[in-house]
Every structure is written in C-alpha cells, then in structure tokens.
DNA sequence: TAAATTAAAGGTTATTTTTACCTTTAATAC
DNA sequence: GTATTAAAGGTAAAAATAACCTTTAATTTA
C-alpha cells in the first residue's frame, strides 16, 4: 500500500472494555489489577492495543474472549478518550466499548486464572487513568439505551422469568418497579416466548420461563420502533 | 515522556465531521470536493488528521472553524470507522463527529472560498470512502437524540418562532406534526422564553419569537430528565 | 393431610398523557 | 371594510400509565 499520508503523525490506540454482567441480584463489572507499569497493581478495565491487522470491533472481541472465553458477545463502542496526558506512560488514545455478557456462560476458570473479578457496580474501587469516567459513561448509556432497545436480554440466561427480568431492570435503573405493570408492559411488546416450564426453588409458586424472540423483535423494529420500558 | 509502549503499533487517525445546518426549510449538510488523492475531486465530509498536540474534540473544532469560521460549535463524536481498507490510500482510522450549526452565523465567504457547499440531506451525492455510512449513522443519531435532548436549538438562530421550530423537527423526523399539539408540548417543557416581538413577512398574523433558555433546561435536566418530543 | 404462607399472575380503576380536531385571534391583502 | 391566512388557544375522545386489589399455584408448617 502506498504511503499517501507519510507526513501525518501516528498514535497509539488502546481498546478498553467496560464488561457488564448480572448475577440475578446486582449489576457487576469485570475488573482486573493491572499487570504492568505505569500504575501496576491498580484496578483497571480490560484493555489492549489495537493491532495493524484488526479493526476496533475485532480487538474488543479479542479482549473479551481472552478474559471470558466467550465468542459472540454484545459489544458496542461508545466513546473515545483522547486527552493528551490521560495515560501517564505515553500518549495513548482509548476507544471505550461496553459489553453485556451472561456471566454463567463465561469461563470462570479463565477469568480466575487472569485474576479478574466481578464487582458490584456500587462497590467499584478506584480505577487507573480515566477508567472511572469510562464506567460512569457506560452506565449512563446502558441506562438510557435499555429503555429503548432490548439490551437486557444480553445479560440474562437464554431462559429467564419475568421477575428475574424485572430485577435486572431495577438494577439498571436503580429503582423499584411495580411488578404487575412491568409484566403487562413487557408482555405487550410481544417479544417474549413463554416456555412450558417453571423455575424451581426460588418462589413457592414458581415463575414461568420465557425466551427473548429476536426474530419478532427485528420485525417490530423494522416496522417502526416499538420496544420501550 | 518515557516510552512505555514502544513495542505497540501506531495508527493514522482522521477526524471527520458531519456538519448539519437548517435553512428554515430543509436539513442540510456541508460537503466539499476532496482536494488530494486518493479519490481527488469526489464529494467528501470535512476532515483532517489528529495531531500530537490536540485531543479529538480540539481537532474537530479546528476543522469546523476552518470551514465555517465558527468557534463554539455543538460537536459530538459518535463512532469510529476502523476497517483496515476503508481508505484506499493507507490504513487510517476515522473518528466521526457530528456538528450542529446555525448557518446564518457561519462565514459564508470562507465556506465559499474553500469550495464547500450546503446540500439538502435528500440530495446527498456519492461520497468517498465510508462517508455515506457516517452520514447515515449521524442522521439516525440526531433523529433519536433530538427527541430527548434540546439539540434542535443548535440549528436555529437565537430568536425563532414556534412554527420555525416545528419545521425543523419535521425535517429531522421526516414527518408532519400537529401544530397545536407541538406548541403545547414544547411550551409545557418550560424551556422557552417568549419575546415581545413578532416575525414579519412570513405569515399575516406573525408569530412571536422565542429563545431557548439554557439555564432553565439545565435545572430541569438535573432534577431528573424532562425534555421529550 | 390440612392450613398457612408466599410470590406469581391476572384484573380493576383513577389519573395522566396523547391525539385529533375545532374556535378564536391578529395581522395582511384585496 | 371584508376576506384570507396562519398563529394561538381550547376541547373532548382515546390511549397509556400508575396504583392497587384479587386470585392462583405452589411450598412450608402445623
């Protein structure tokens, strides 16, 4: 490939991932203690440098697979952090992604081996660089976005009950919801498929399992948006 | 500054701006014919390479000032385009911004001198690289975002009438709105200040001018969001 | 084994918001 | 001075939301 732009400066580009999970009670983030200087041993998001042979989405997926073993994760870039001194080591721009994963599908062995930990979003420790800002922004974004897009399902197992789904939204929005009204609303959107199977052991009566119907959602979405909580 | 990451690859980073304006009738984009190869003389967004001494926001503002003369423009990064071959010249990642400007405040002399043109969004010509994709995404984003944030005011003069504001939203959403209901809704948000002055020459009766009250909006926004169209 | 307990699931009603119009008003044009 | 037009304000039906109540299906306890 020719050098069309040889006079222009080049930059180090990092990809950092805010990885969200939900353990049936609380929203959690996957964090790790940084293994190299600067700020070695401080809590950090998962990140790496963009390589020449990959685009940003590929790099983010590569990072996610490294730490969780998962291959097809919901991932979205949301902001670039480009202040000149944001990394005390050297100038590095960071492209921040957020990821929504089903904790129980992830490779806990792998996560543990690398020393990563799932931490409640209201117990996040001090983070390196501008990572706290990344987390805050990612939280704002999923809070807003999950009102209009079916993000929630990315955090739950394939089969989930309506009370489980409600707990998730309560964790995201940080507020209690009326269970009867929540049920009505979510069912009125016609994107859930009821299974003939009940959850055991949690409540006496047991709640029916449901599945998110991606196909139905796509149809609705194409015929003018619909999903709203 | 030490070289902490000397083994990592560096990348060319462009900043491209989707610049929106509104001429009282139609949403418009500022476009220009590219002055250098590859794809010289093809229509393009305004862009430049990120320099070492600036962050992304600074670079975007620099580009905007160059083409419009305006200094404090509404600007927001919205997506990175990073496919390895997106630029046929050399690998360049692009950080795309959208800008909302008041056309009448811009330096038309400057715009003209550089050969830039305001083009209706439904008459956009073929664009270089992935710029069409950038425009499409920016449009989607302002369409969604202007429902929940007072973006519209960035595109109108300081003083505007409610029918003017309505026309703008009709251009953004690409649909007619009921004028009585639109008026009620926008006034119910209590972020407009009515001026004791009427628009002349457009309609017989003349419509009162209003101003957007940034202060009131901020107060409302902080006490839980409010703005919604 | 029957009664008590609990959360799921469904139902009801009042309130608020939205939508679709209709009426009045203030200016200009004829 | 009357007709015309769009601005501005008003109204009523319909839809959506929110608050709360009842029934149901299971488990636990007596």
Short mmCIF file of C-alpha atoms (C1' of nucleotides) in Angstrom, two decimals:
data_model
loop_
_atom_site.label_atom_id
_atom_site.label_comp_id
_atom_site.label_asym_id
_atom_site.label_seq_id
_atom_site.Cartn_x
_atom_site.Cartn_y
_atom_site.Cartn_z
CA UNK A 1 0.00 0.00 0.00
CA UNK A 2 1.33 3.43 -0.95
CA UNK A 3 2.26 5.99 1.67
CA UNK A 4 -0.28 8.68 0.91
CA UNK A 5 -0.10 10.32 4.28
CA UNK A 6 3.52 9.88 5.32
CA UNK A 7 3.77 13.38 6.76
CA UNK A 8 0.98 12.82 9.30
CA UNK A 9 1.51 11.78 12.94
CA UNK A 10 0.61 8.31 14.17
CA UNK A 11 -0.88 7.40 17.53
CA UNK A 12 -1.10 4.56 19.99
CA UNK A 13 -4.67 3.34 20.22
CA UNK A 14 -5.99 1.28 23.10
CA UNK A 15 -9.29 -0.53 23.29
CA UNK A 16 -10.81 -0.66 26.78
CA UNK A 17 -13.88 -2.69 27.67
CA UNK A 18 -16.47 -2.00 30.35
CA UNK A 19 -17.79 -5.51 30.84
CA UNK A 20 -21.21 -5.78 32.48
CA UNK A 21 -22.73 -8.88 34.00
CA UNK A 22 -25.77 -9.63 36.15
CA UNK A 23 -25.78 -12.28 38.86
CA UNK A 24 -29.59 -12.31 39.44
CA UNK A 25 -29.25 -9.59 42.06
CA UNK A 26 -26.78 -6.91 41.09
CA UNK A 27 -25.17 -5.39 38.04
CA UNK A 28 -21.49 -6.21 38.07
CA UNK A 29 -18.33 -5.20 36.29
CA UNK A 30 -15.39 -7.39 35.41
CA UNK A 31 -12.22 -5.68 36.66
CA UNK A 32 -8.60 -6.67 36.96
CA UNK A 33 -5.41 -5.48 38.60
CA UNK A 34 -3.10 -4.01 36.00
CA UNK A 35 -0.04 -6.14 35.42
CA UNK A 36 2.38 -3.60 34.02
CA UNK A 37 3.55 -0.09 34.74
CA UNK A 38 2.50 2.62 34.93
CA UNK A 39 0.06 2.16 37.82
CA UNK A 40 0.88 -1.54 38.12
CA UNK A 41 -1.41 -3.44 40.56
CA UNK A 42 -4.16 -0.83 40.42
CA UNK A 43 -7.69 -1.80 39.39
CA UNK A 44 -8.38 -1.41 35.70
CA UNK A 45 -10.74 -2.23 32.88
CA UNK A 46 -9.73 -4.91 30.39
CA UNK A 47 -7.83 -3.42 27.51
CA UNK A 48 -5.17 -3.86 24.90
CA UNK A 49 -3.62 -2.02 21.99
CA UNK A 50 -5.17 -2.04 18.55
CA UNK A 51 -3.06 -4.10 16.17
CA UNK A 52 -2.42 -3.47 12.48
CA UNK A 53 -4.36 -6.46 11.25
CA UNK A 54 -7.64 -5.84 13.05
CA UNK A 55 -10.39 -3.27 13.30
CA UNK A 56 -11.67 -1.94 16.61
CA UNK A 57 -14.56 -4.38 16.94
CA UNK A 58 -12.22 -7.28 16.36
CA UNK A 59 -9.82 -6.01 19.00
CA UNK A 60 -12.64 -5.58 21.52
CA UNK A 61 -13.89 -9.08 20.83
CA UNK A 62 -10.36 -10.42 21.17
CA UNK A 63 -10.08 -8.80 24.61
CA UNK A 64 -13.45 -10.20 25.66
CA UNK A 65 -12.61 -13.69 24.57
CA UNK A 66 -9.29 -13.55 26.39
CA UNK A 67 -10.95 -12.76 29.71
CA UNK A 68 -14.25 -14.64 29.49
CA UNK A 69 -13.82 -17.32 26.85
CA UNK A 70 -16.99 -16.04 25.14
CA UNK A 71 -17.01 -15.64 21.36
CA UNK A 72 -20.11 -13.72 20.30
CA UNK A 73 -20.57 -11.05 22.87
CA UNK A 74 -22.76 -7.97 22.67
CA UNK A 75 -20.24 -5.18 22.23
CA UNK A 76 -20.56 -1.54 21.34
CA UNK A 77 -18.06 1.29 21.12
CA UNK A 78 -19.29 4.32 22.98
CA UNK A 79 -16.61 6.96 23.35
CA UNK A 80 -13.02 7.89 22.65
CA UNK A 81 -10.86 9.24 25.41
CA UNK A 82 -8.11 11.30 23.88
CA UNK A 83 -6.72 13.73 26.41
CA UNK A 84 -3.03 14.08 25.77
CA UNK A 85 -1.93 13.06 29.26
CA UNK A 86 -4.63 10.55 30.09
CA UNK A 87 -2.03 7.76 30.26
CA UNK A 88 0.99 8.79 32.36
CA UNK A 89 3.16 6.36 30.42
CA UNK A 90 2.87 7.78 26.94
CA UNK A 91 0.20 9.35 24.76
CA UNK A 92 -2.43 6.69 24.12
CA UNK A 93 -5.94 7.26 22.86
CA UNK A 94 -8.54 4.85 24.14
CA UNK A 95 -11.61 3.61 22.36
CA UNK A 96 -14.04 2.53 25.04
CA UNK A 97 -16.50 -0.32 24.48
CA UNK A 98 -19.14 -1.71 26.72
CA UNK A 99 -20.01 -5.38 26.70
CA UNK A 100 -23.04 -7.18 28.08
CA UNK A 101 -22.43 -10.80 28.93
CA UNK A 102 -24.19 -13.72 30.52
CA UNK A 103 -21.95 -14.42 33.48
CA UNK A 104 -22.92 -18.06 33.68
CA UNK A 105 -21.83 -18.71 30.09
CA UNK A 106 -18.38 -17.28 30.77
CA UNK A 107 -15.31 -19.34 31.52
CA UNK A 108 -14.90 -18.79 35.26
CA UNK A 109 -11.67 -20.77 35.25
CA UNK A 110 -10.14 -18.38 32.71
CA UNK A 111 -11.42 -15.28 34.49
CA UNK A 112 -9.95 -16.53 37.76
CA UNK A 113 -6.63 -17.55 36.25
CA UNK A 114 -6.06 -14.00 34.97
CA UNK A 115 -7.05 -12.56 38.33
CA UNK A 116 -10.15 -10.76 37.11
CA UNK A 117 -13.10 -10.22 39.44
CA UNK A 118 -16.79 -9.44 39.16
CA UNK A 119 -17.50 -6.42 41.32
CA UNK A 120 -20.87 -4.83 42.19
CA UNK A 121 -21.35 -1.54 40.39
CA UNK A 122 -21.89 0.21 43.69
CA UNK A 123 -18.61 -1.11 45.05
CA UNK A 124 -16.25 -0.14 42.24
CA UNK A 125 -12.76 0.62 43.61
CA UNK A 126 -10.52 3.45 42.44
CA UNK A 127 -9.53 2.79 38.84
CA UNK A 128 -6.47 3.76 36.79
CA UNK A 129 -6.32 6.68 34.37
CA UNK A 130 -9.77 7.81 33.21
CA UNK A 131 -11.36 4.38 33.62
CA UNK A 132 -13.80 5.61 36.28
CA UNK A 133 -15.08 8.11 33.74
CA UNK A 134 -15.48 5.30 31.21
CA UNK A 135 -17.51 3.26 33.68
CA UNK A 136 -19.71 6.21 34.56
CA UNK A 137 -20.39 6.99 30.92
CA UNK A 138 -21.08 3.36 30.06
CA UNK A 139 -23.57 3.15 32.92
CA UNK A 140 -25.37 6.26 31.73
CA UNK A 141 -25.54 4.86 28.24
CA UNK A 142 -26.91 1.44 29.11
CA UNK A 143 -29.38 3.08 31.48
CA UNK A 144 -30.72 5.20 28.66
CA UNK A 145 -30.38 2.65 25.90
CA UNK A 146 -32.02 -0.21 27.72
CA UNK A 147 -35.21 1.82 27.80
CA UNK A 148 -35.45 1.68 24.03
CA UNK A 149 -33.58 -1.39 22.97
CA UNK A 150 -33.76 -4.94 24.28
CA UNK A 151 -30.29 -4.85 25.81
CA UNK A 152 -31.39 -6.52 29.00
CA UNK A 153 -31.65 -9.95 27.45
CA UNK A 154 -27.91 -9.92 26.73
CA UNK A 155 -27.30 -10.09 30.47
CA UNK A 156 -29.72 -12.90 31.28
CA UNK A 157 -29.55 -16.62 30.52
CA UNK A 158 -31.45 -17.89 27.49
CA UNK A 159 -34.35 -18.84 29.75
CA UNK A 160 -35.43 -16.32 32.37
CA UNK A 161 -38.53 -15.48 34.36
CA UNK A 162 -40.33 -12.17 34.32
CA UNK A 163 -39.43 -11.45 37.96
CA UNK A 164 -35.77 -12.05 37.02
CA UNK A 165 -36.06 -9.63 34.12
CA UNK A 166 -37.67 -7.09 36.40
CA UNK A 167 -34.85 -7.40 38.93
CA UNK A 168 -32.38 -6.71 36.15
CA UNK A 169 -34.17 -3.55 35.06
CA UNK A 170 -34.41 -2.47 38.66
CA UNK A 171 -30.64 -2.90 38.95
CA UNK A 172 -30.05 -0.91 35.77
CA UNK A 173 -32.46 1.91 36.54
CA UNK A 174 -31.69 1.84 40.26
CA UNK A 175 -35.35 1.95 41.18
CA UNK A 176 -38.16 -0.39 42.15
CA UNK A 177 -40.79 -1.20 39.52
CA UNK A 178 -44.39 -2.31 40.02
CA UNK A 179 -44.40 -5.99 39.14
CA UNK A 180 -47.91 -6.13 37.70
CA UNK A 181 -47.31 -3.17 35.45
CA UNK A 182 -43.87 -4.38 34.44
CA UNK A 183 -45.31 -7.73 33.41
CA UNK A 184 -48.05 -6.09 31.35
CA UNK A 185 -45.65 -3.77 29.60
CA UNK A 186 -43.04 -6.33 28.69
CA UNK A 187 -45.65 -8.84 27.50
CA UNK A 188 -47.49 -6.17 25.48
CA UNK A 189 -44.37 -5.82 23.32
CA UNK A 190 -44.83 -9.37 22.10
CA UNK A 191 -41.14 -10.21 22.02
CA UNK A 192 -41.16 -12.88 24.70
CA UNK A 193 -41.92 -16.52 24.12
CA UNK A 194 -43.44 -18.32 27.10
CA UNK A 195 -42.00 -21.74 27.81
CA UNK A 196 -43.95 -24.56 29.37
CA UNK A 197 -41.56 -24.78 32.28
CA UNK A 198 -41.31 -23.21 35.69
CA UNK A 199 -38.42 -22.02 37.78
CA UNK A 200 -37.98 -24.22 40.86
CA UNK A 201 -36.72 -23.37 44.30
CA UNK A 202 -36.93 -19.60 44.19
CA UNK A 203 -40.57 -18.98 44.99
CA UNK A 204 -43.28 -21.33 46.14
CA UNK A 205 -45.49 -20.99 43.13
CA UNK A 206 -42.63 -20.82 40.65
CA UNK A 207 -42.48 -18.44 37.71
CA UNK A 208 -42.71 -19.48 34.09
CA UNK A 209 -39.60 -19.27 31.97
CA UNK A 210 -39.56 -17.05 28.91
CA UNK A 211 -37.23 -16.60 25.97
CA UNK A 212 -36.48 -13.43 24.05
CA UNK A 213 -37.64 -13.79 20.45
CA UNK A 214 -35.01 -11.99 18.38
CA UNK A 215 -36.95 -12.59 15.17
CA UNK A 216 -40.15 -11.00 16.42
CA UNK A 217 -38.19 -8.07 17.79
CA UNK A 218 -36.47 -7.44 14.47
CA UNK A 219 -39.78 -7.47 12.65
CA UNK A 220 -41.30 -5.00 15.08
CA UNK A 221 -38.23 -2.83 14.97
CA UNK A 222 -38.24 -2.64 11.19
CA UNK A 223 -41.90 -1.64 11.14
CA UNK A 224 -41.14 1.43 13.25
CA UNK A 225 -39.68 1.16 16.70
CA UNK A 226 -41.71 -0.36 19.49
CA UNK A 227 -39.65 -1.55 22.39
CA UNK A 228 -39.86 0.86 25.32
CA UNK A 229 -39.76 0.33 29.05
CA UNK B 1 7.73 11.20 28.47
CA UNK B 2 9.05 7.65 28.72
CA UNK B 3 8.41 5.08 26.03
CA UNK B 4 6.29 2.60 27.95
CA UNK B 5 4.66 1.03 24.95
CA UNK B 6 7.37 1.16 22.30
CA UNK B 7 6.56 -2.32 21.01
CA UNK B 8 2.96 -1.43 20.08
CA UNK B 9 1.79 -0.35 16.61
CA UNK B 10 0.77 3.23 15.88
CA UNK B 11 -2.03 4.36 13.60
CA UNK B 12 -3.11 7.28 11.46
CA UNK B 13 -6.22 8.84 12.94
CA UNK B 14 -8.55 11.09 10.99
CA UNK B 15 -11.36 13.21 12.36
CA UNK B 16 -14.33 13.58 10.01
CA UNK B 17 -17.25 15.92 10.64
CA UNK B 18 -20.85 15.54 9.54
CA UNK B 19 -21.90 19.18 9.65
CA UNK B 20 -25.64 19.80 9.83
CA UNK B 21 -27.40 23.07 9.13
CA UNK B 22 -31.01 24.16 8.66
CA UNK B 23 -32.09 26.87 6.24
CA UNK B 24 -35.68 27.26 7.55
CA UNK B 25 -36.91 24.59 5.16
CA UNK B 26 -34.54 21.68 4.90
CA UNK B 27 -31.82 19.92 6.85
CA UNK B 28 -28.52 20.40 5.02
CA UNK B 29 -25.01 19.04 5.12
CA UNK B 30 -21.81 20.91 4.42
CA UNK B 31 -19.80 18.93 1.87
CA UNK B 32 -16.69 19.57 -0.15
CA UNK B 33 -14.80 18.12 -3.06
CA UNK B 34 -11.68 16.39 -1.86
CA UNK B 35 -8.51 18.19 -2.87
CA UNK B 36 -5.99 15.39 -2.72
CA UNK B 37 -5.65 11.81 -3.84
CA UNK B 38 -6.91 9.19 -3.41
CA UNK B 39 -10.38 9.96 -4.78
CA UNK B 40 -9.46 13.58 -5.54
CA UNK B 41 -12.43 15.75 -6.65
CA UNK B 42 -15.02 13.41 -5.14
CA UNK B 43 -17.53 14.70 -2.57
CA UNK B 44 -16.40 14.29 0.99
CA UNK B 45 -17.04 15.27 4.58
CA UNK B 46 -14.71 17.79 6.21
CA UNK B 47 -11.81 16.05 7.87
CA UNK B 48 -8.19 16.15 8.88
CA UNK B 49 -5.64 14.10 10.76
CA UNK B 50 -5.35 14.21 14.52
CA UNK B 51 -2.15 15.99 15.56
CA UNK B 52 0.10 15.22 18.50
CA UNK B 53 -0.72 18.34 20.44
CA UNK B 54 -4.51 18.10 20.43
CA UNK B 55 -7.28 15.82 21.59
CA UNK B 56 -10.11 14.69 19.33
CA UNK B 57 -12.54 17.41 20.36
CA UNK B 58 -9.94 20.06 19.68
CA UNK B 59 -9.24 18.63 16.24
CA UNK B 60 -12.93 18.54 15.38
CA UNK B 61 -13.35 22.14 16.49
CA UNK B 62 -10.31 23.13 14.45
CA UNK B 63 -11.86 21.56 11.36
CA UNK B 64 -15.17 23.29 11.98
CA UNK B 65 -13.59 26.67 12.45
CA UNK B 66 -11.58 26.24 9.28
CA UNK B 67 -14.69 25.69 7.17
CA UNK B 68 -17.28 27.87 8.88
CA UNK B 69 -15.38 30.44 10.92
CA UNK B 70 -17.45 29.45 13.98
CA UNK B 71 -15.70 28.98 17.30
CA UNK B 72 -18.08 27.33 19.78
CA UNK B 73 -19.97 24.80 17.81
CA UNK B 74 -22.09 21.93 19.12
CA UNK B 75 -19.94 18.91 18.38
CA UNK B 76 -20.15 15.28 19.42
CA UNK B 77 -18.14 12.23 18.50
CA UNK B 78 -20.42 9.39 17.54
CA UNK B 79 -18.50 6.49 16.00
CA UNK B 80 -15.12 5.18 14.92
CA UNK B 81 -14.69 3.70 11.49
CA UNK B 82 -11.76 1.35 11.56
CA UNK B 83 -11.98 -1.15 8.75
CA UNK B 84 -8.49 -1.87 7.57
CA UNK B 85 -9.11 -0.89 3.95
CA UNK B 86 -11.62 1.91 4.43
CA UNK B 87 -9.14 4.42 2.98
CA UNK B 88 -7.61 3.15 -0.27
CA UNK B 89 -4.55 5.31 0.34
CA UNK B 90 -3.27 3.84 3.57
CA UNK B 91 -4.73 2.49 6.80
CA UNK B 92 -6.47 5.38 8.54
CA UNK B 93 -8.99 5.12 11.34
CA UNK B 94 -11.61 7.80 11.39
CA UNK B 95 -13.34 9.30 14.39
CA UNK B 96 -16.64 10.68 13.16
CA UNK B 97 -18.23 13.73 14.76
CA UNK B 98 -21.49 15.44 14.01
CA UNK B 99 -21.86 19.17 14.36
CA UNK B 100 -25.00 21.30 14.52
CA UNK B 101 -24.53 24.86 13.39
CA UNK B 102 -26.55 27.97 12.75
CA UNK B 103 -25.95 28.52 9.03
CA UNK B 104 -26.54 32.24 9.24
CA UNK B 105 -23.82 32.69 11.85
CA UNK B 106 -21.26 30.94 9.65
CA UNK B 107 -18.74 32.72 7.48
CA UNK B 108 -20.21 32.20 4.01
CA UNK B 109 -17.20 33.86 2.41
CA UNK B 110 -14.89 31.28 3.98
CA UNK B 111 -17.16 28.37 3.13
CA UNK B 112 -17.31 29.54 -0.48
CA UNK B 113 -13.59 30.20 -0.79
CA UNK B 114 -12.82 26.59 0.17
CA UNK B 115 -15.44 25.31 -2.27
CA UNK B 116 -17.73 23.80 0.34
CA UNK B 117 -21.47 23.59 -0.27
CA UNK B 118 -24.64 23.17 1.76
CA UNK B 119 -26.58 20.28 0.29
CA UNK B 120 -30.09 19.05 1.16
CA UNK B 121 -29.95 15.80 3.06
CA UNK B 122 -32.19 14.15 0.49
CA UNK B 123 -29.84 15.17 -2.33
CA UNK B 124 -26.53 13.93 -0.97
CA UNK B 125 -24.20 12.87 -3.80
CA UNK B 126 -21.96 9.82 -3.76
CA UNK B 127 -19.31 10.30 -1.10
CA UNK B 128 -15.75 9.00 -0.73
CA UNK B 129 -14.74 6.02 1.39
CA UNK B 130 -17.31 5.22 4.08
CA UNK B 131 -18.57 8.78 4.41
CA UNK B 132 -22.08 7.86 3.29
CA UNK B 133 -22.23 5.43 6.18
CA UNK B 134 -21.11 8.19 8.52
CA UNK B 135 -23.85 10.49 7.28
CA UNK B 136 -26.47 7.78 7.63
CA UNK B 137 -25.40 6.99 11.17
CA UNK B 138 -25.24 10.66 12.17
CA UNK B 139 -28.76 11.17 10.84
CA UNK B 140 -30.06 8.24 12.84
CA UNK B 141 -28.41 9.55 15.94
CA UNK B 142 -29.68 13.11 15.73
CA UNK B 143 -33.13 11.76 14.87
CA UNK B 144 -33.14 9.74 18.07
CA UNK B 145 -31.28 12.18 20.25
CA UNK B 146 -33.31 15.24 19.35
CA UNK B 147 -36.32 13.52 20.88
CA UNK B 148 -34.70 13.61 24.30
CA UNK B 149 -32.27 16.47 24.24
CA UNK B 150 -32.73 20.03 23.07
CA UNK B 151 -30.46 19.63 20.06
CA UNK B 152 -32.80 21.47 17.72
CA UNK B 153 -31.96 24.87 19.12
CA UNK B 154 -28.37 24.48 17.96
CA UNK B 155 -29.59 24.64 14.37
CA UNK B 156 -31.83 27.69 14.73
CA UNK B 157 -30.97 31.36 15.19
CA UNK B 158 -31.06 32.77 18.73
CA UNK B 159 -34.59 34.01 18.11
CA UNK B 160 -37.02 31.67 16.42
CA UNK B 161 -40.77 31.15 16.19
CA UNK B 162 -42.61 28.01 17.20
CA UNK B 163 -43.64 27.28 13.61
CA UNK B 164 -39.96 27.52 12.63
CA UNK B 165 -39.03 25.09 15.39
CA UNK B 166 -41.76 22.77 14.25
CA UNK B 167 -40.49 22.84 10.67
CA UNK B 168 -37.07 21.88 11.93
CA UNK B 169 -38.39 18.88 13.85
CA UNK B 170 -40.44 17.89 10.84
CA UNK B 171 -37.25 17.96 8.76
CA UNK B 172 -35.37 15.88 11.32
CA UNK B 173 -38.12 13.31 11.89
CA UNK B 174 -39.24 13.37 8.26
CA UNK B 175 -42.87 13.62 9.26
CA UNK B 176 -45.58 16.23 9.68
CA UNK B 177 -46.53 17.23 13.21
CA UNK B 178 -49.79 18.67 14.50
CA UNK B 179 -49.04 22.33 15.16
CA UNK B 180 -51.38 22.79 18.12
CA UNK B 181 -50.03 19.73 19.88
CA UNK B 182 -46.44 20.59 19.05
CA UNK B 183 -46.89 24.05 20.55
CA UNK B 184 -48.44 22.64 23.72
CA UNK B 185 -45.71 20.07 24.15
CA UNK B 186 -42.77 22.35 23.64
CA UNK B 187 -44.24 25.09 25.85
CA UNK B 188 -45.11 22.59 28.59
CA UNK B 189 -41.38 21.89 28.98
CA UNK B 190 -40.87 25.45 30.17
CA UNK B 191 -37.56 25.95 28.45
CA UNK B 192 -38.62 28.65 26.00
CA UNK B 193 -38.68 32.35 26.79
CA UNK B 194 -41.28 34.32 24.83
CA UNK B 195 -40.06 37.61 23.39
CA UNK B 196 -42.27 40.63 22.92
CA UNK B 197 -41.57 40.66 19.20
CA UNK B 198 -43.17 39.12 16.15
CA UNK B 199 -41.80 37.70 12.94
CA UNK B 200 -42.75 39.88 9.97
CA UNK B 201 -43.37 38.99 6.37
CA UNK B 202 -43.82 35.24 6.68
CA UNK B 203 -47.42 34.96 7.79
CA UNK B 204 -50.13 37.59 8.02
CA UNK B 205 -50.62 37.40 11.74
CA UNK B 206 -46.95 36.96 12.52
CA UNK B 207 -45.58 34.51 15.09
CA UNK B 208 -43.92 35.51 18.34
CA UNK B 209 -40.21 34.97 18.67
CA UNK B 210 -38.89 32.71 21.42
CA UNK B 211 -35.49 31.99 22.89
CA UNK B 212 -34.20 28.73 24.30
CA UNK B 213 -33.44 29.12 27.99
CA UNK B 214 -30.31 27.06 28.60
CA UNK B 215 -30.40 27.79 32.31
CA UNK B 216 -33.92 26.54 32.83
CA UNK B 217 -33.16 23.46 30.78
CA UNK B 218 -30.12 22.61 32.87
CA UNK B 219 -32.13 22.94 36.07
CA UNK B 220 -34.84 20.66 34.75
CA UNK B 221 -32.31 18.19 33.43
CA UNK B 222 -30.54 17.95 36.77
CA UNK B 223 -33.80 17.35 38.61
CA UNK B 224 -34.44 14.23 36.51
CA UNK B 225 -34.81 14.40 32.77
CA UNK B 226 -37.76 16.15 31.25
CA UNK B 227 -37.28 17.19 27.64
CA UNK B 228 -39.10 14.87 25.26
CA UNK B 229 -40.73 15.43 21.91
"C1'" DT C 1 -53.09 -34.09 55.39
"C1'" DA C 2 -54.91 -29.60 56.02
"C1'" DA C 3 -53.95 -24.90 56.84
"C1'" DA C 4 -50.84 -21.13 56.42
"C1'" DT C 5 -47.72 -18.69 53.63
"C1'" DT C 6 -45.71 -16.63 49.68
"C1'" DA C 7 -44.86 -14.83 45.29
"C1'" DA C 8 -46.77 -15.22 40.52
"C1'" DA C 9 -50.11 -13.74 37.57
"C1'" DG C 10 -54.11 -11.51 36.31
"C1'" DG C 11 -57.60 -7.81 36.98
"C1'" DT C 12 -59.70 -3.11 38.07
"C1'" DT C 13 -59.95 1.73 38.31
"C1'" DA C 14 -58.46 6.51 38.55
"C1'" DT C 15 -55.28 9.56 36.60
"C1'" DT C 16 -52.48 11.39 33.20
"C1'" DT C 17 -51.00 11.90 28.60
"C1'" DT C 18 -51.79 11.88 23.81
"C1'" DT C 19 -54.27 12.68 19.73
"C1'" DA C 20 -57.41 14.68 16.68
"C1'" DC C 21 -59.89 18.27 15.89
"C1'" DC C 22 -62.34 22.92 16.39
"C1'" DT C 23 -62.53 28.01 17.54
"C1'" DT C 24 -60.78 32.40 18.10
"C1'" DT C 25 -57.47 35.92 17.04
"C1'" DA C 26 -54.31 39.17 14.81
"C1'" DA C 27 -52.44 40.52 11.15
"C1'" DT C 28 -52.21 41.34 5.88
"C1'" DA C 29 -54.27 41.59 1.26
"C1'" DC C 30 -57.88 42.80 -1.56
"C1'" DG D 1 -64.25 47.20 5.38
"C1'" DT D 2 -64.22 42.41 4.23
"C1'" DA D 3 -61.80 38.22 3.01
"C1'" DT D 4 -57.97 35.46 3.88
"C1'" DT D 5 -54.47 33.14 6.38
"C1'" DA D 6 -51.69 31.20 9.80
"C1'" DA D 7 -50.98 31.71 14.87
"C1'" DA D 8 -52.57 30.53 19.10
"C1'" DG D 9 -55.59 28.66 22.25
"C1'" DG D 10 -59.26 25.26 23.52
"C1'" DT D 11 -61.89 20.71 23.95
"C1'" DA D 12 -63.16 16.04 24.11
"C1'" DA D 13 -62.29 11.19 23.00
"C1'" DA D 14 -58.89 7.69 23.23
"C1'" DA D 15 -54.83 5.62 24.84
"C1'" DA D 16 -51.32 4.84 28.12
"C1'" DT D 17 -49.80 4.81 32.82
"C1'" DA D 18 -49.85 4.08 37.67
"C1'" DA D 19 -51.65 2.42 41.86
"C1'" DC D 20 -53.58 -1.11 43.95
"C1'" DC D 21 -56.53 -5.41 44.62
"C1'" DT D 22 -57.70 -10.46 43.86
"C1'" DT D 23 -56.89 -14.98 42.57
"C1'" DT D 24 -53.84 -18.81 41.91
"C1'" DA D 25 -50.30 -22.39 42.36
"C1'" DA D 26 -47.09 -23.96 44.61
"C1'" DT D 27 -44.29 -24.86 49.19
"C1'" DT D 28 -43.86 -24.95 54.10
"C1'" DT D 29 -45.56 -25.76 58.54
"C1'" DA D 30 -48.80 -27.48 61.95
#
